[in-house]
């Protein structure tokens, strides 16, 4: 017969005083931690939990880090929009850069920094999977 650790839910032998999994003292009565069922190792079902900027496991397969670097270094040419599949936004960015004498490239630089600061899930919703043809911020 095994007993269950009240902290992590692992099953340990009855004669054990400590949990082998988490090191919990099993001789004390734990009233603050309810017992849990431990079904085994938990696998990450959401690809955004690690929030790696160069992870392209989202539904669109576009990397937030690549798009951000393209916006920072080549944003005036709209390369980050072409990378994201927003051809219309890329052409508009090129025209705005030409019409404003490259002042618009400052906006795309700030946009690239913003892309580095947001989460993968927000990036996917705001830039990659959006039906908007010209997503800015």
PDB file of N, CA and C in Angstrom, residues 29-135:
ATOM      1  N   UNK A  29       1.421  17.046   9.302  1.00  0.00           N
ATOM      2  CA  UNK A  29       0.091  17.097   8.705  1.00  0.00           C
ATOM      3  C   UNK A  29       0.025  18.371   7.874  1.00  0.00           C
ATOM      4  N   UNK A  30      -0.191  18.232   6.583  1.00  0.00           N
ATOM      5  CA  UNK A  30      -0.251  19.381   5.679  1.00  0.00           C
ATOM      6  C   UNK A  30      -1.707  19.768   5.479  1.00  0.00           C
ATOM      7  N   UNK A  31      -2.119  20.841   6.112  1.00  0.00           N
ATOM      8  CA  UNK A  31      -3.500  21.292   5.945  1.00  0.00           C
ATOM      9  C   UNK A  31      -3.618  22.380   4.893  1.00  0.00           C
ATOM     10  N   UNK A  32      -2.501  23.019   4.571  1.00  0.00           N
ATOM     11  CA  UNK A  32      -2.560  24.111   3.608  1.00  0.00           C
ATOM     12  C   UNK A  32      -2.467  23.639   2.162  1.00  0.00           C
ATOM     13  N   UNK A  33      -2.005  22.438   1.933  1.00  0.00           N
ATOM     14  CA  UNK A  33      -1.826  21.936   0.576  1.00  0.00           C
ATOM     15  C   UNK A  33      -2.761  20.752   0.365  1.00  0.00           C
ATOM     16  N   UNK A  34      -3.744  20.887  -0.506  1.00  0.00           N
ATOM     17  CA  UNK A  34      -4.652  19.757  -0.740  1.00  0.00           C
ATOM     18  C   UNK A  34      -3.961  18.669  -1.543  1.00  0.00           C
ATOM     19  N   UNK A  35      -4.323  17.400  -1.313  1.00  0.00           N
ATOM     20  CA  UNK A  35      -3.728  16.326  -2.107  1.00  0.00           C
ATOM     21  C   UNK A  35      -4.160  16.433  -3.563  1.00  0.00           C
ATOM     22  N   UNK A  36      -3.252  16.074  -4.430  1.00  0.00           N
ATOM     23  CA  UNK A  36      -3.507  16.160  -5.860  1.00  0.00           C
ATOM     24  C   UNK A  36      -3.269  14.798  -6.498  1.00  0.00           C
ATOM     25  N   UNK A  37      -3.939  14.607  -7.573  1.00  0.00           N
ATOM     26  CA  UNK A  37      -3.688  13.405  -8.363  1.00  0.00           C
ATOM     27  C   UNK A  37      -2.561  13.710  -9.331  1.00  0.00           C
ATOM     28  N   UNK A  38      -1.520  12.924  -9.324  1.00  0.00           N
ATOM     29  CA  UNK A  38      -0.380  13.131 -10.201  1.00  0.00           C
ATOM     30  C   UNK A  38      -0.457  12.122 -11.344  1.00  0.00           C
ATOM     31  N   UNK A  39      -0.887  12.528 -12.526  1.00  0.00           N
ATOM     32  CA  UNK A  39      -1.021  11.587 -13.628  1.00  0.00           C
ATOM     33  C   UNK A  39       0.296  11.242 -14.314  1.00  0.00           C
ATOM     34  N   UNK A  40       1.399  11.779 -13.844  1.00  0.00           N
ATOM     35  CA  UNK A  40       2.690  11.535 -14.480  1.00  0.00           C
ATOM     36  C   UNK A  40       3.247  12.832 -15.020  1.00  0.00           C
ATOM     37  N   UNK A  41       4.207  12.755 -15.896  1.00  0.00           N
ATOM     38  CA  UNK A  41       4.797  13.983 -16.415  1.00  0.00           C
ATOM     39  C   UNK A  41       3.780  14.787 -17.225  1.00  0.00           C
ATOM     40  N   UNK A  42       3.777  16.061 -16.992  1.00  0.00           N
ATOM     41  CA  UNK A  42       2.875  16.960 -17.701  1.00  0.00           C
ATOM     42  C   UNK A  42       3.603  17.543 -18.906  1.00  0.00           C
ATOM     43  N   UNK A  43       3.017  17.386 -20.051  1.00  0.00           N
ATOM     44  CA  UNK A  43       3.621  17.922 -21.260  1.00  0.00           C
ATOM     45  C   UNK A  43       2.956  19.235 -21.614  1.00  0.00           C
ATOM     46  N   UNK A  44       3.730  20.106 -22.155  1.00  0.00           N
ATOM     47  CA  UNK A  44       3.263  21.440 -22.482  1.00  0.00           C
ATOM     48  C   UNK A  44       2.325  21.375 -23.680  1.00  0.00           C
ATOM     49  N   UNK A  45       1.059  21.706 -23.457  1.00  0.00           N
ATOM     50  CA  UNK A  45       0.099  21.653 -24.549  1.00  0.00           C
ATOM     51  C   UNK A  45       0.045  22.962 -25.322  1.00  0.00           C
ATOM     52  N   UNK A  46       0.513  24.047 -24.731  1.00  0.00           N
ATOM     53  CA  UNK A  46       0.527  25.342 -25.416  1.00  0.00           C
ATOM     54  C   UNK A  46       1.939  25.649 -25.875  1.00  0.00           C
ATOM     55  N   UNK A  47       2.132  25.987 -27.121  1.00  0.00           N
ATOM     56  CA  UNK A  47       3.480  26.245 -27.607  1.00  0.00           C
ATOM     57  C   UNK A  47       4.043  27.577 -27.152  1.00  0.00           C
ATOM     58  N   UNK A  48       3.231  28.429 -26.487  1.00  0.00           N
ATOM     59  CA  UNK A  48       3.698  29.763 -26.144  1.00  0.00           C
ATOM     60  C   UNK A  48       4.219  29.879 -24.724  1.00  0.00           C
ATOM     61  N   UNK A  49       4.188  28.807 -23.949  1.00  0.00           N
ATOM     62  CA  UNK A  49       4.573  28.918 -22.559  1.00  0.00           C
ATOM     63  C   UNK A  49       6.055  29.230 -22.372  1.00  0.00           C
ATOM     64  N   UNK A  50       6.904  28.783 -23.268  1.00  0.00           N
ATOM     65  CA  UNK A  50       8.324  29.066 -23.116  1.00  0.00           C
ATOM     66  C   UNK A  50       8.655  30.486 -23.558  1.00  0.00           C
ATOM     67  N   UNK A  51       7.868  31.083 -24.424  1.00  0.00           N
ATOM     68  CA  UNK A  51       8.011  32.459 -24.898  1.00  0.00           C
ATOM     69  C   UNK A  51       9.373  32.729 -25.518  1.00  0.00           C
ATOM     70  N   UNK A  52       9.913  31.774 -26.216  1.00  0.00           N
ATOM     71  CA  UNK A  52      11.159  31.937 -26.947  1.00  0.00           C
ATOM     72  C   UNK A  52      10.878  32.801 -28.177  1.00  0.00           C
ATOM     73  N   UNK A  53      11.586  33.932 -28.368  1.00  0.00           N
ATOM     74  CA  UNK A  53      11.272  34.794 -29.503  1.00  0.00           C
ATOM     75  C   UNK A  53      11.562  34.159 -30.864  1.00  0.00           C
ATOM     76  N   UNK A  54      12.412  33.168 -30.917  1.00  0.00           N
ATOM     77  CA  UNK A  54      12.740  32.544 -32.193  1.00  0.00           C
ATOM     78  C   UNK A  54      12.031  31.208 -32.378  1.00  0.00           C
ATOM     79  N   UNK A  55      11.006  30.959 -31.575  1.00  0.00           N
ATOM     80  CA  UNK A  55      10.200  29.749 -31.687  1.00  0.00           C
ATOM     81  C   UNK A  55       9.143  29.970 -32.768  1.00  0.00           C
ATOM     82  N   UNK A  56       9.121  29.127 -33.765  1.00  0.00           N
ATOM     83  CA  UNK A  56       8.161  29.283 -34.860  1.00  0.00           C
ATOM     84  C   UNK A  56       7.120  28.176 -34.839  1.00  0.00           C
ATOM     85  N   UNK A  57       6.728  27.745 -33.633  1.00  0.00           N
ATOM     86  CA  UNK A  57       5.780  26.648 -33.537  1.00  0.00           C
ATOM     87  C   UNK A  57       4.334  27.117 -33.504  1.00  0.00           C
ATOM     88  N   UNK A  58       4.106  28.397 -33.725  1.00  0.00           N
ATOM     89  CA  UNK A  58       2.741  28.914 -33.737  1.00  0.00           C
ATOM     90  C   UNK A  58       1.981  28.438 -34.962  1.00  0.00           C
ATOM     91  N   UNK A  59       0.694  28.759 -35.045  1.00  0.00           N
ATOM     92  CA  UNK A  59      -0.124  28.288 -36.160  1.00  0.00           C
ATOM     93  C   UNK A  59       0.337  28.809 -37.517  1.00  0.00           C
ATOM     94  N   UNK A  60       0.904  29.999 -37.572  1.00  0.00           N
ATOM     95  CA  UNK A  60       1.350  30.559 -38.842  1.00  0.00           C
ATOM     96  C   UNK A  60       2.795  30.191 -39.167  1.00  0.00           C
ATOM     97  N   UNK A  61       3.551  29.707 -38.190  1.00  0.00           N
ATOM     98  CA  UNK A  61       4.930  29.299 -38.421  1.00  0.00           C
ATOM     99  C   UNK A  61       5.888  30.452 -38.574  1.00  0.00           C
ATOM    100  N   UNK A  62       5.519  31.632 -38.102  1.00  0.00           N
ATOM    101  CA  UNK A  62       6.379  32.809 -38.204  1.00  0.00           C
ATOM    102  C   UNK A  62       7.029  33.088 -36.864  1.00  0.00           C
ATOM    103  N   UNK A  63       8.311  33.379 -36.885  1.00  0.00           N
ATOM    104  CA  UNK A  63       9.077  33.624 -35.678  1.00  0.00           C
ATOM    105  C   UNK A  63       9.000  35.099 -35.293  1.00  0.00           C
ATOM    106  N   UNK A  64       8.694  35.350 -34.027  1.00  0.00           N
ATOM    107  CA  UNK A  64       8.599  36.718 -33.524  1.00  0.00           C
ATOM    108  C   UNK A  64       9.967  37.388 -33.542  1.00  0.00           C
ATOM    109  N   UNK A  65      11.016  36.665 -33.206  1.00  0.00           N
ATOM    110  CA  UNK A  65      12.358  37.231 -33.184  1.00  0.00           C
ATOM    111  C   UNK A  65      12.848  37.624 -34.564  1.00  0.00           C
ATOM    112  N   UNK A  66      12.589  36.790 -35.562  1.00  0.00           N
ATOM    113  CA  UNK A  66      12.995  37.110 -36.937  1.00  0.00           C
ATOM    114  C   UNK A  66      12.249  38.345 -37.423  1.00  0.00           C
ATOM    115  N   UNK A  67      10.942  38.392 -37.181  1.00  0.00           N
ATOM    116  CA  UNK A  67      10.156  39.549 -37.610  1.00  0.00           C
ATOM    117  C   UNK A  67      10.627  40.823 -36.911  1.00  0.00           C
ATOM    118  N   UNK A  68      10.965  40.718 -35.626  1.00  0.00           N
ATOM    119  CA  UNK A  68      11.429  41.884 -34.886  1.00  0.00           C
ATOM    120  C   UNK A  68      12.778  42.371 -35.412  1.00  0.00           C
ATOM    121  N   UNK A  69      13.686  41.458 -35.684  1.00  0.00           N
ATOM    122  CA  UNK A  69      14.998  41.861 -36.218  1.00  0.00           C
ATOM    123  C   UNK A  69      14.864  42.461 -37.612  1.00  0.00           C
ATOM    124  N   UNK A  70      13.978  41.904 -38.417  1.00  0.00           N
ATOM    125  CA  UNK A  70      13.747  42.488 -39.736  1.00  0.00           C
ATOM    126  C   UNK A  70      13.156  43.885 -39.620  1.00  0.00           C
ATOM    127  N   UNK A  71      12.263  44.100 -38.656  1.00  0.00           N
ATOM    128  CA  UNK A  71      11.670  45.420 -38.457  1.00  0.00           C
ATOM    129  C   UNK A  71      12.708  46.419 -37.953  1.00  0.00           C
ATOM    130  N   UNK A  72      13.612  45.971 -37.101  1.00  0.00           N
ATOM    131  CA  UNK A  72      14.627  46.880 -36.561  1.00  0.00           C
ATOM    132  C   UNK A  72      15.639  47.275 -37.634  1.00  0.00           C
ATOM    133  N   UNK A  73      16.137  46.305 -38.397  1.00  0.00           N
ATOM    134  CA  UNK A  73      17.221  46.589 -39.334  1.00  0.00           C
ATOM    135  C   UNK A  73      16.748  46.947 -40.743  1.00  0.00           C
ATOM    136  N   UNK A  74      15.657  46.368 -41.205  1.00  0.00           N
ATOM    137  CA  UNK A  74      15.186  46.612 -42.568  1.00  0.00           C
ATOM    138  C   UNK A  74      13.734  47.076 -42.602  1.00  0.00           C
ATOM    139  N   UNK A  75      13.261  47.650 -41.508  1.00  0.00           N
ATOM    140  CA  UNK A  75      11.858  48.036 -41.395  1.00  0.00           C
ATOM    141  C   UNK A  75      11.430  49.093 -42.388  1.00  0.00           C
ATOM    142  N   UNK A  76      12.313  49.976 -42.757  1.00  0.00           N
ATOM    143  CA  UNK A  76      11.979  51.012 -43.721  1.00  0.00           C
ATOM    144  C   UNK A  76      11.613  50.461 -45.083  1.00  0.00           C
ATOM    145  N   UNK A  77      12.076  49.289 -45.389  1.00  0.00           N
ATOM    146  CA  UNK A  77      11.744  48.637 -46.658  1.00  0.00           C
ATOM    147  C   UNK A  77      10.554  47.690 -46.528  1.00  0.00           C
ATOM    148  N   UNK A  78       9.983  47.585 -45.331  1.00  0.00           N
ATOM    149  CA  UNK A  78       8.810  46.743 -45.114  1.00  0.00           C
ATOM    150  C   UNK A  78       9.089  45.258 -45.160  1.00  0.00           C
ATOM    151  N   UNK A  79      10.336  44.856 -44.966  1.00  0.00           N
ATOM    152  CA  UNK A  79      10.718  43.455 -45.097  1.00  0.00           C
ATOM    153  C   UNK A  79      10.002  42.589 -44.062  1.00  0.00           C
ATOM    154  N   UNK A  80       9.775  43.122 -42.865  1.00  0.00           N
ATOM    155  CA  UNK A  80       9.099  42.325 -41.835  1.00  0.00           C
ATOM    156  C   UNK A  80       7.654  42.036 -42.222  1.00  0.00           C
ATOM    157  N   UNK A  81       7.014  42.958 -42.943  1.00  0.00           N
ATOM    158  CA  UNK A  81       5.648  42.693 -43.407  1.00  0.00           C
ATOM    159  C   UNK A  81       5.637  41.643 -44.527  1.00  0.00           C
ATOM    160  N   UNK A  82       6.613  41.704 -45.406  1.00  0.00           N
ATOM    161  CA  UNK A  82       6.705  40.680 -46.444  1.00  0.00           C
ATOM    162  C   UNK A  82       6.949  39.305 -45.818  1.00  0.00           C
ATOM    163  N   UNK A  83       7.771  39.267 -44.764  1.00  0.00           N
ATOM    164  CA  UNK A  83       8.029  38.013 -44.048  1.00  0.00           C
ATOM    165  C   UNK A  83       6.744  37.467 -43.434  1.00  0.00           C
ATOM    166  N   UNK A  84       5.890  38.337 -42.917  1.00  0.00           N
ATOM    167  CA  UNK A  84       4.645  37.920 -42.285  1.00  0.00           C
ATOM    168  C   UNK A  84       3.531  37.646 -43.287  1.00  0.00           C
ATOM    169  N   UNK A  85       3.794  37.863 -44.566  1.00  0.00           N
ATOM    170  CA  UNK A  85       2.792  37.605 -45.593  1.00  0.00           C
ATOM    171  C   UNK A  85       1.854  38.767 -45.836  1.00  0.00           C
ATOM    172  N   UNK A  86       2.178  39.936 -45.339  1.00  0.00           N
ATOM    173  CA  UNK A  86       1.356  41.139 -45.513  1.00  0.00           C
ATOM    174  C   UNK A  86       1.997  41.998 -46.613  1.00  0.00           C
ATOM    175  N   UNK A  87       1.774  41.616 -47.848  1.00  0.00           N
ATOM    176  CA  UNK A  87       2.414  42.280 -48.990  1.00  0.00           C
ATOM    177  C   UNK A  87       1.935  43.724 -49.113  1.00  0.00           C
ATOM    178  N   UNK A  88       0.651  43.955 -48.915  1.00  0.00           N
ATOM    179  CA  UNK A  88       0.112  45.315 -48.992  1.00  0.00           C
ATOM    180  C   UNK A  88       0.753  46.238 -47.969  1.00  0.00           C
ATOM    181  N   UNK A  89       0.944  45.738 -46.759  1.00  0.00           N
ATOM    182  CA  UNK A  89       1.589  46.539 -45.716  1.00  0.00           C
ATOM    183  C   UNK A  89       3.052  46.805 -46.054  1.00  0.00           C
ATOM    184  N   UNK A  90       3.708  45.845 -46.685  1.00  0.00           N
ATOM    185  CA  UNK A  90       5.092  46.063 -47.103  1.00  0.00           C
ATOM    186  C   UNK A  90       5.202  47.157 -48.142  1.00  0.00           C
ATOM    187  N   UNK A  91       4.298  47.172 -49.105  1.00  0.00           N
ATOM    188  CA  UNK A  91       4.308  48.217 -50.145  1.00  0.00           C
ATOM    189  C   UNK A  91       3.974  49.571 -49.534  1.00  0.00           C
ATOM    190  N   UNK A  92       2.995  49.611 -48.629  1.00  0.00           N
ATOM    191  CA  UNK A  92       2.643  50.874 -47.965  1.00  0.00           C
ATOM    192  C   UNK A  92       3.820  51.392 -47.146  1.00  0.00           C
ATOM    193  N   UNK A  93       4.553  50.503 -46.486  1.00  0.00           N
ATOM    194  CA  UNK A  93       5.710  50.914 -45.699  1.00  0.00           C
ATOM    195  C   UNK A  93       6.797  51.494 -46.587  1.00  0.00           C
ATOM    196  N   UNK A  94       7.034  50.890 -47.739  1.00  0.00           N
ATOM    197  CA  UNK A  94       8.026  51.431 -48.670  1.00  0.00           C
ATOM    198  C   UNK A  94       7.609  52.828 -49.125  1.00  0.00           C
ATOM    199  N   UNK A  95       6.332  52.998 -49.473  1.00  0.00           N
ATOM    200  CA  UNK A  95       5.852  54.314 -49.899  1.00  0.00           C
ATOM    201  C   UNK A  95       5.943  55.345 -48.782  1.00  0.00           C
ATOM    202  N   UNK A  96       5.577  54.964 -47.565  1.00  0.00           N
ATOM    203  CA  UNK A  96       5.671  55.897 -46.436  1.00  0.00           C
ATOM    204  C   UNK A  96       7.118  56.276 -46.139  1.00  0.00           C
ATOM    205  N   UNK A  97       8.033  55.337 -46.280  1.00  0.00           N
ATOM    206  CA  UNK A  97       9.447  55.639 -46.062  1.00  0.00           C
ATOM    207  C   UNK A  97       9.953  56.622 -47.108  1.00  0.00           C
ATOM    208  N   UNK A  98       9.546  56.444 -48.363  1.00  0.00           N
ATOM    209  CA  UNK A  98       9.967  57.361 -49.423  1.00  0.00           C
ATOM    210  C   UNK A  98       9.328  58.742 -49.262  1.00  0.00           C
ATOM    211  N   UNK A  99       8.037  58.769 -48.919  1.00  0.00           N
ATOM    212  CA  UNK A  99       7.331  60.048 -48.795  1.00  0.00           C
ATOM    213  C   UNK A  99       7.756  60.856 -47.569  1.00  0.00           C
ATOM    214  N   UNK A 100       8.185  60.187 -46.523  1.00  0.00           N
ATOM    215  CA  UNK A 100       8.587  60.899 -45.313  1.00  0.00           C
ATOM    216  C   UNK A 100      10.098  61.039 -45.195  1.00  0.00           C
ATOM    217  N   UNK A 101      10.817  60.776 -46.262  1.00  0.00           N
ATOM    218  CA  UNK A 101      12.290  60.877 -46.278  1.00  0.00           C
ATOM    219  C   UNK A 101      12.923  60.048 -45.162  1.00  0.00           C
ATOM    220  N   UNK A 102      12.501  58.818 -45.057  1.00  0.00           N
ATOM    221  CA  UNK A 102      13.013  57.806 -44.122  1.00  0.00           C
ATOM    222  C   UNK A 102      12.639  58.051 -42.660  1.00  0.00           C
ATOM    223  N   UNK A 103      11.763  58.988 -42.383  1.00  0.00           N
ATOM    224  CA  UNK A 103      11.311  59.187 -41.009  1.00  0.00           C
ATOM    225  C   UNK A 103      10.447  58.013 -40.572  1.00  0.00           C
ATOM    226  N   UNK A 104       9.725  57.395 -41.497  1.00  0.00           N
ATOM    227  CA  UNK A 104       8.868  56.262 -41.170  1.00  0.00           C
ATOM    228  C   UNK A 104       9.671  55.066 -40.666  1.00  0.00           C
ATOM    229  N   UNK A 105      10.936  54.993 -41.024  1.00  0.00           N
ATOM    230  CA  UNK A 105      11.755  53.875 -40.549  1.00  0.00           C
ATOM    231  C   UNK A 105      11.970  53.942 -39.039  1.00  0.00           C
ATOM    232  N   UNK A 106      11.814  55.114 -38.436  1.00  0.00           N
ATOM    233  CA  UNK A 106      11.881  55.222 -36.976  1.00  0.00           C
ATOM    234  C   UNK A 106      10.681  54.494 -36.361  1.00  0.00           C
ATOM    235  N   UNK A 107       9.512  54.625 -36.991  1.00  0.00           N
ATOM    236  CA  UNK A 107       8.311  53.938 -36.512  1.00  0.00           C
ATOM    237  C   UNK A 107       8.507  52.432 -36.599  1.00  0.00           C
ATOM    238  N   UNK A 108       9.070  51.952 -37.682  1.00  0.00           N
ATOM    239  CA  UNK A 108       9.280  50.507 -37.821  1.00  0.00           C
ATOM    240  C   UNK A 108      10.355  50.008 -36.855  1.00  0.00           C
ATOM    241  N   UNK A 109      11.325  50.852 -36.519  1.00  0.00           N
ATOM    242  CA  UNK A 109      12.337  50.503 -35.518  1.00  0.00           C
ATOM    243  C   UNK A 109      11.668  50.295 -34.156  1.00  0.00           C
ATOM    244  N   UNK A 110      10.782  51.229 -33.789  1.00  0.00           N
ATOM    245  CA  UNK A 110      10.052  51.111 -32.523  1.00  0.00           C
ATOM    246  C   UNK A 110       9.142  49.882 -32.556  1.00  0.00           C
ATOM    247  N   UNK A 111       8.551  49.621 -33.705  1.00  0.00           N
ATOM    248  CA  UNK A 111       7.699  48.440 -33.856  1.00  0.00           C
ATOM    249  C   UNK A 111       8.507  47.159 -33.656  1.00  0.00           C
ATOM    250  N   UNK A 112       9.728  47.119 -34.136  1.00  0.00           N
ATOM    251  CA  UNK A 112      10.591  45.952 -33.940  1.00  0.00           C
ATOM    252  C   UNK A 112      10.926  45.725 -32.481  1.00  0.00           C
ATOM    253  N   UNK A 113      11.195  46.800 -31.746  1.00  0.00           N
ATOM    254  CA  UNK A 113      11.462  46.671 -30.317  1.00  0.00           C
ATOM    255  C   UNK A 113      10.206  46.185 -29.597  1.00  0.00           C
ATOM    256  N   UNK A 114       9.046  46.689 -30.005  1.00  0.00           N
ATOM    257  CA  UNK A 114       7.781  46.244 -29.420  1.00  0.00           C
ATOM    258  C   UNK A 114       7.556  44.752 -29.671  1.00  0.00           C
ATOM    259  N   UNK A 115       7.902  44.293 -30.870  1.00  0.00           N
ATOM    260  CA  UNK A 115       7.742  42.870 -31.186  1.00  0.00           C
ATOM    261  C   UNK A 115       8.616  41.995 -30.295  1.00  0.00           C
ATOM    262  N   UNK A 116       9.784  42.487 -29.931  1.00  0.00           N
ATOM    263  CA  UNK A 116      10.657  41.719 -29.043  1.00  0.00           C
ATOM    264  C   UNK A 116      10.112  41.658 -27.620  1.00  0.00           C
ATOM    265  N   UNK A 117       9.319  42.651 -27.234  1.00  0.00           N
ATOM    266  CA  UNK A 117       8.845  42.738 -25.853  1.00  0.00           C
ATOM    267  C   UNK A 117       7.528  42.002 -25.599  1.00  0.00           C
ATOM    268  N   UNK A 118       6.757  41.724 -26.630  1.00  0.00           N
ATOM    269  CA  UNK A 118       5.469  41.074 -26.417  1.00  0.00           C
ATOM    270  C   UNK A 118       5.643  39.553 -26.386  1.00  0.00           C
ATOM    271  N   UNK A 119       4.590  38.860 -26.007  1.00  0.00           N
ATOM    272  CA  UNK A 119       4.643  37.398 -25.949  1.00  0.00           C
ATOM    273  C   UNK A 119       4.393  36.808 -27.339  1.00  0.00           C
ATOM    274  N   UNK A 120       4.718  35.538 -27.476  1.00  0.00           N
ATOM    275  CA  UNK A 120       4.487  34.855 -28.755  1.00  0.00           C
ATOM    276  C   UNK A 120       3.006  34.799 -29.105  1.00  0.00           C
ATOM    277  N   UNK A 121       2.168  34.596 -28.102  1.00  0.00           N
ATOM    278  CA  UNK A 121       0.734  34.508 -28.344  1.00  0.00           C
ATOM    279  C   UNK A 121       0.175  35.849 -28.827  1.00  0.00           C
ATOM    280  N   UNK A 122       0.602  36.938 -28.192  1.00  0.00           N
ATOM    281  CA  UNK A 122       0.149  38.263 -28.614  1.00  0.00           C
ATOM    282  C   UNK A 122       0.679  38.598 -30.006  1.00  0.00           C
ATOM    283  N   UNK A 123       1.922  38.220 -30.284  1.00  0.00           N
ATOM    284  CA  UNK A 123       2.484  38.447 -31.615  1.00  0.00           C
ATOM    285  C   UNK A 123       1.681  37.707 -32.682  1.00  0.00           C
ATOM    286  N   UNK A 124       1.350  36.461 -32.380  1.00  0.00           N
ATOM    287  CA  UNK A 124       0.604  35.656 -33.344  1.00  0.00           C
ATOM    288  C   UNK A 124      -0.772  36.269 -33.613  1.00  0.00           C
ATOM    289  N   UNK A 125      -1.431  36.750 -32.543  1.00  0.00           N
ATOM    290  CA  UNK A 125      -2.751  37.347 -32.718  1.00  0.00           C
ATOM    291  C   UNK A 125      -2.692  38.711 -33.385  1.00  0.00           C
ATOM    292  N   UNK A 126      -1.684  39.498 -33.072  1.00  0.00           N
ATOM    293  CA  UNK A 126      -1.621  40.879 -33.544  1.00  0.00           C
ATOM    294  C   UNK A 126      -1.013  41.025 -34.943  1.00  0.00           C
ATOM    295  N   UNK A 127      -0.037  40.199 -35.274  1.00  0.00           N
ATOM    296  CA  UNK A 127       0.681  40.377 -36.538  1.00  0.00           C
ATOM    297  C   UNK A 127       0.489  39.236 -37.529  1.00  0.00           C
ATOM    298  N   UNK A 128       0.610  38.008 -37.089  1.00  0.00           N
ATOM    299  CA  UNK A 128       0.626  36.894 -38.037  1.00  0.00           C
ATOM    300  C   UNK A 128      -0.765  36.416 -38.432  1.00  0.00           C
ATOM    301  N   UNK A 129      -1.654  36.229 -37.476  1.00  0.00           N
ATOM    302  CA  UNK A 129      -2.963  35.642 -37.770  1.00  0.00           C
ATOM    303  C   UNK A 129      -4.067  36.676 -37.956  1.00  0.00           C
ATOM    304  N   UNK A 130      -3.738  37.942 -37.896  1.00  0.00           N
ATOM    305  CA  UNK A 130      -4.750  38.981 -37.988  1.00  0.00           C
ATOM    306  C   UNK A 130      -5.220  39.178 -39.438  1.00  0.00           C
ATOM    307  N   UNK A 131      -6.493  39.464 -39.643  1.00  0.00           N
ATOM    308  CA  UNK A 131      -6.957  39.756 -41.005  1.00  0.00           C
ATOM    309  C   UNK A 131      -6.604  41.187 -41.433  1.00  0.00           C
ATOM    310  N   UNK A 132      -6.086  41.990 -40.514  1.00  0.00           N
ATOM    311  CA  UNK A 132      -5.701  43.370 -40.837  1.00  0.00           C
ATOM    312  C   UNK A 132      -4.570  43.367 -41.858  1.00  0.00           C
ATOM    313  N   UNK A 133      -4.676  44.239 -42.837  1.00  0.00           N
ATOM    314  CA  UNK A 133      -3.642  44.261 -43.875  1.00  0.00           C
ATOM    315  C   UNK A 133      -2.448  45.128 -43.491  1.00  0.00           C
ATOM    316  N   UNK A 134      -2.585  45.985 -42.469  1.00  0.00           N
ATOM    317  CA  UNK A 134      -1.484  46.860 -42.065  1.00  0.00           C
ATOM    318  C   UNK A 134      -1.430  46.955 -40.544  1.00  0.00           C
ATOM    319  N   UNK A 135      -1.019  45.886 -39.845  1.00  0.00           N
ATOM    320  CA  UNK A 135      -0.947  45.932 -38.377  1.00  0.00           C
ATOM    321  C   UNK A 135       0.260  46.739 -37.909  1.00  0.00           C
TER     322      UNK A 135
END
